[in-house]
Amino acid sequence: MPELNWIPATDDETMTEYLEIAFGGDGNVYIRENINPEKVVVTTEAKWDAFVLGVRAGEFDHFVEGLDAGGPPQPPEGAVGTA
């Protein structure tokens, strides 16, 4: 793995758990949890760009429905593993 500059995915300094992102310069994007830094997920820059565009377009909003109400995110109706 190349030398990486990890960027916290939050500006909230009070958060104790968050994701970190690093751009490797090798065409890959690296993602990890700050509390579990030895486990790293690797994807391509093209897939990362598509994901970010999808988030901006609201394509993943159904994953966070109910989050503002204080409860955990609910899986979409009919998702695998749901009743």
PDB file of C-alpha atoms in Angstrom:
ATOM      1  CA  MET A   1       0.000   0.000   0.000  1.00  0.00           C
ATOM      2  CA  PRO A   2       1.363   3.461  -0.848  1.00  0.00           C
ATOM      3  CA  GLU A   3       2.041   6.097   1.800  1.00  0.00           C
ATOM      4  CA  LEU A   4      -1.388   7.573   2.511  1.00  0.00           C
ATOM      5  CA  ASN A   5      -2.663  10.886   3.872  1.00  0.00           C
ATOM      6  CA  TRP A   6      -5.853   9.940   5.753  1.00  0.00           C
ATOM      7  CA  ILE A   7      -8.642  12.535   5.713  1.00  0.00           C
ATOM      8  CA  PRO A   8     -11.377  12.347   8.378  1.00  0.00           C
ATOM      9  CA  ALA A   9     -14.848  12.255   6.820  1.00  0.00           C
ATOM     10  CA  THR A  10     -16.126  14.719   9.422  1.00  0.00           C
ATOM     11  CA  ASP A  11     -15.424  18.237  10.611  1.00  0.00           C
ATOM     12  CA  ASP A  12     -16.921  17.472  14.032  1.00  0.00           C
ATOM     13  CA  GLU A  13     -13.993  17.220  16.446  1.00  0.00           C
ATOM     14  CA  THR A  14     -16.265  15.718  19.118  1.00  0.00           C
ATOM     15  CA  MET A  15     -16.929  12.561  17.084  1.00  0.00           C
ATOM     16  CA  THR A  16     -15.025   9.559  18.374  1.00  0.00           C
ATOM     17  CA  GLU A  17     -15.835   7.208  15.486  1.00  0.00           C
ATOM     18  CA  TYR A  18     -15.756   8.159  11.825  1.00  0.00           C
ATOM     19  CA  LEU A  19     -14.530   7.072   8.408  1.00  0.00           C
ATOM     20  CA  GLU A  20     -11.216   8.175   6.944  1.00  0.00           C
ATOM     21  CA  ILE A  21     -10.528   8.454   3.224  1.00  0.00           C
ATOM     22  CA  ALA A  22      -7.179   8.485   1.418  1.00  0.00           C
ATOM     23  CA  PHE A  23      -6.377   8.962  -2.256  1.00  0.00           C
ATOM     24  CA  GLY A  24      -3.380   6.818  -3.092  1.00  0.00           C
ATOM     25  CA  GLY A  25      -2.226   8.423  -6.320  1.00  0.00           C
ATOM     26  CA  ASP A  26      -2.261   4.913  -7.774  1.00  0.00           C
ATOM     27  CA  GLY A  27      -5.832   5.115  -9.092  1.00  0.00           C
ATOM     28  CA  ASN A  28      -7.282   3.772  -5.841  1.00  0.00           C
ATOM     29  CA  VAL A  29      -9.242   5.256  -2.965  1.00  0.00           C
ATOM     30  CA  TYR A  30      -8.728   3.792   0.505  1.00  0.00           C
ATOM     31  CA  ILE A  31     -11.426   3.819   3.207  1.00  0.00           C
ATOM     32  CA  ARG A  32     -11.148   2.803   6.868  1.00  0.00           C
ATOM     33  CA  GLU A  33     -12.701   3.394  10.266  1.00  0.00           C
ATOM     34  CA  ASN A  34     -10.551   5.491  12.586  1.00  0.00           C
ATOM     35  CA  ILE A  35     -11.142   2.995  15.418  1.00  0.00           C
ATOM     36  CA  ASN A  36     -10.122   0.016  13.264  1.00  0.00           C
ATOM     37  CA  PRO A  37      -7.344   1.381  11.024  1.00  0.00           C
ATOM     38  CA  GLU A  38      -5.816  -1.977  10.118  1.00  0.00           C
ATOM     39  CA  LYS A  39      -8.891  -2.924   8.061  1.00  0.00           C
ATOM     40  CA  VAL A  40      -8.869  -0.955   4.819  1.00  0.00           C
ATOM     41  CA  VAL A  41     -11.351  -1.110   1.961  1.00  0.00           C
ATOM     42  CA  VAL A  42      -9.929  -0.296  -1.462  1.00  0.00           C
ATOM     43  CA  THR A  43     -11.904   0.905  -4.464  1.00  0.00           C
ATOM     44  CA  THR A  44     -11.058   2.688  -7.687  1.00  0.00           C
ATOM     45  CA  GLU A  45     -11.239   6.438  -8.175  1.00  0.00           C
ATOM     46  CA  ALA A  46     -13.903   5.896 -10.866  1.00  0.00           C
ATOM     47  CA  LYS A  47     -16.106   3.920  -8.468  1.00  0.00           C
ATOM     48  CA  TRP A  48     -15.540   6.487  -5.718  1.00  0.00           C
ATOM     49  CA  ASP A  49     -16.538   9.313  -8.078  1.00  0.00           C
ATOM     50  CA  ALA A  50     -19.703   7.417  -9.076  1.00  0.00           C
ATOM     51  CA  PHE A  51     -20.547   6.856  -5.390  1.00  0.00           C
ATOM     52  CA  VAL A  52     -20.067  10.535  -4.509  1.00  0.00           C
ATOM     53  CA  LEU A  53     -22.222  11.608  -7.460  1.00  0.00           C
ATOM     54  CA  GLY A  54     -24.909   9.139  -6.325  1.00  0.00           C
ATOM     55  CA  VAL A  55     -24.843  10.534  -2.791  1.00  0.00           C
ATOM     56  CA  ARG A  56     -25.164  14.077  -4.118  1.00  0.00           C
ATOM     57  CA  ALA A  57     -28.081  12.998  -6.325  1.00  0.00           C
ATOM     58  CA  GLY A  58     -29.912  11.440  -3.360  1.00  0.00           C
ATOM     59  CA  GLU A  59     -29.631   7.855  -4.622  1.00  0.00           C
ATOM     60  CA  PHE A  60     -28.803   6.555  -1.134  1.00  0.00           C
ATOM     61  CA  ASP A  61     -31.248   8.625   0.916  1.00  0.00           C
ATOM     62  CA  HIS A  62     -33.383   5.566   1.658  1.00  0.00           C
ATOM     63  CA  PHE A  63     -30.517   4.170   3.763  1.00  0.00           C
ATOM     64  CA  VAL A  64     -30.798   7.023   6.250  1.00  0.00           C
ATOM     65  CA  GLU A  65     -34.576   7.343   6.492  1.00  0.00           C
ATOM     66  CA  GLY A  66     -35.481   7.600  10.164  1.00  0.00           C
ATOM     67  CA  LEU A  67     -31.958   8.556  11.210  1.00  0.00           C
ATOM     68  CA  ASP A  68     -32.951  12.117  12.096  1.00  0.00           C
ATOM     69  CA  ALA A  69     -35.641  10.717  14.385  1.00  0.00           C
ATOM     70  CA  GLY A  70     -32.950   9.236  16.610  1.00  0.00           C
ATOM     71  CA  GLY A  71     -33.328   5.658  15.452  1.00  0.00           C
ATOM     72  CA  PRO A  72     -30.985   3.536  13.378  1.00  0.00           C
ATOM     73  CA  PRO A  73     -31.262   3.679   9.593  1.00  0.00           C
ATOM     74  CA  GLN A  74     -33.892   1.336   8.238  1.00  0.00           C
ATOM     75  CA  PRO A  75     -33.175  -0.977   5.290  1.00  0.00           C
ATOM     76  CA  PRO A  76     -35.252  -0.341   2.198  1.00  0.00           C
ATOM     77  CA  GLU A  77     -38.462  -2.362   1.952  1.00  0.00           C
ATOM     78  CA  GLY A  78     -37.805  -5.713   0.302  1.00  0.00           C
ATOM     79  CA  ALA A  79     -34.037  -5.597   0.914  1.00  0.00           C
ATOM     80  CA  VAL A  80     -32.310  -8.922   1.431  1.00  0.00           C
ATOM     81  CA  GLY A  81     -32.434  -9.985   5.071  1.00  0.00           C
ATOM     82  CA  THR A  82     -35.537  -7.946   5.948  1.00  0.00           C
ATOM     83  CA  ALA A  83     -38.980  -9.210   6.778  1.00  0.00           C
TER      84      ALA A  83
END
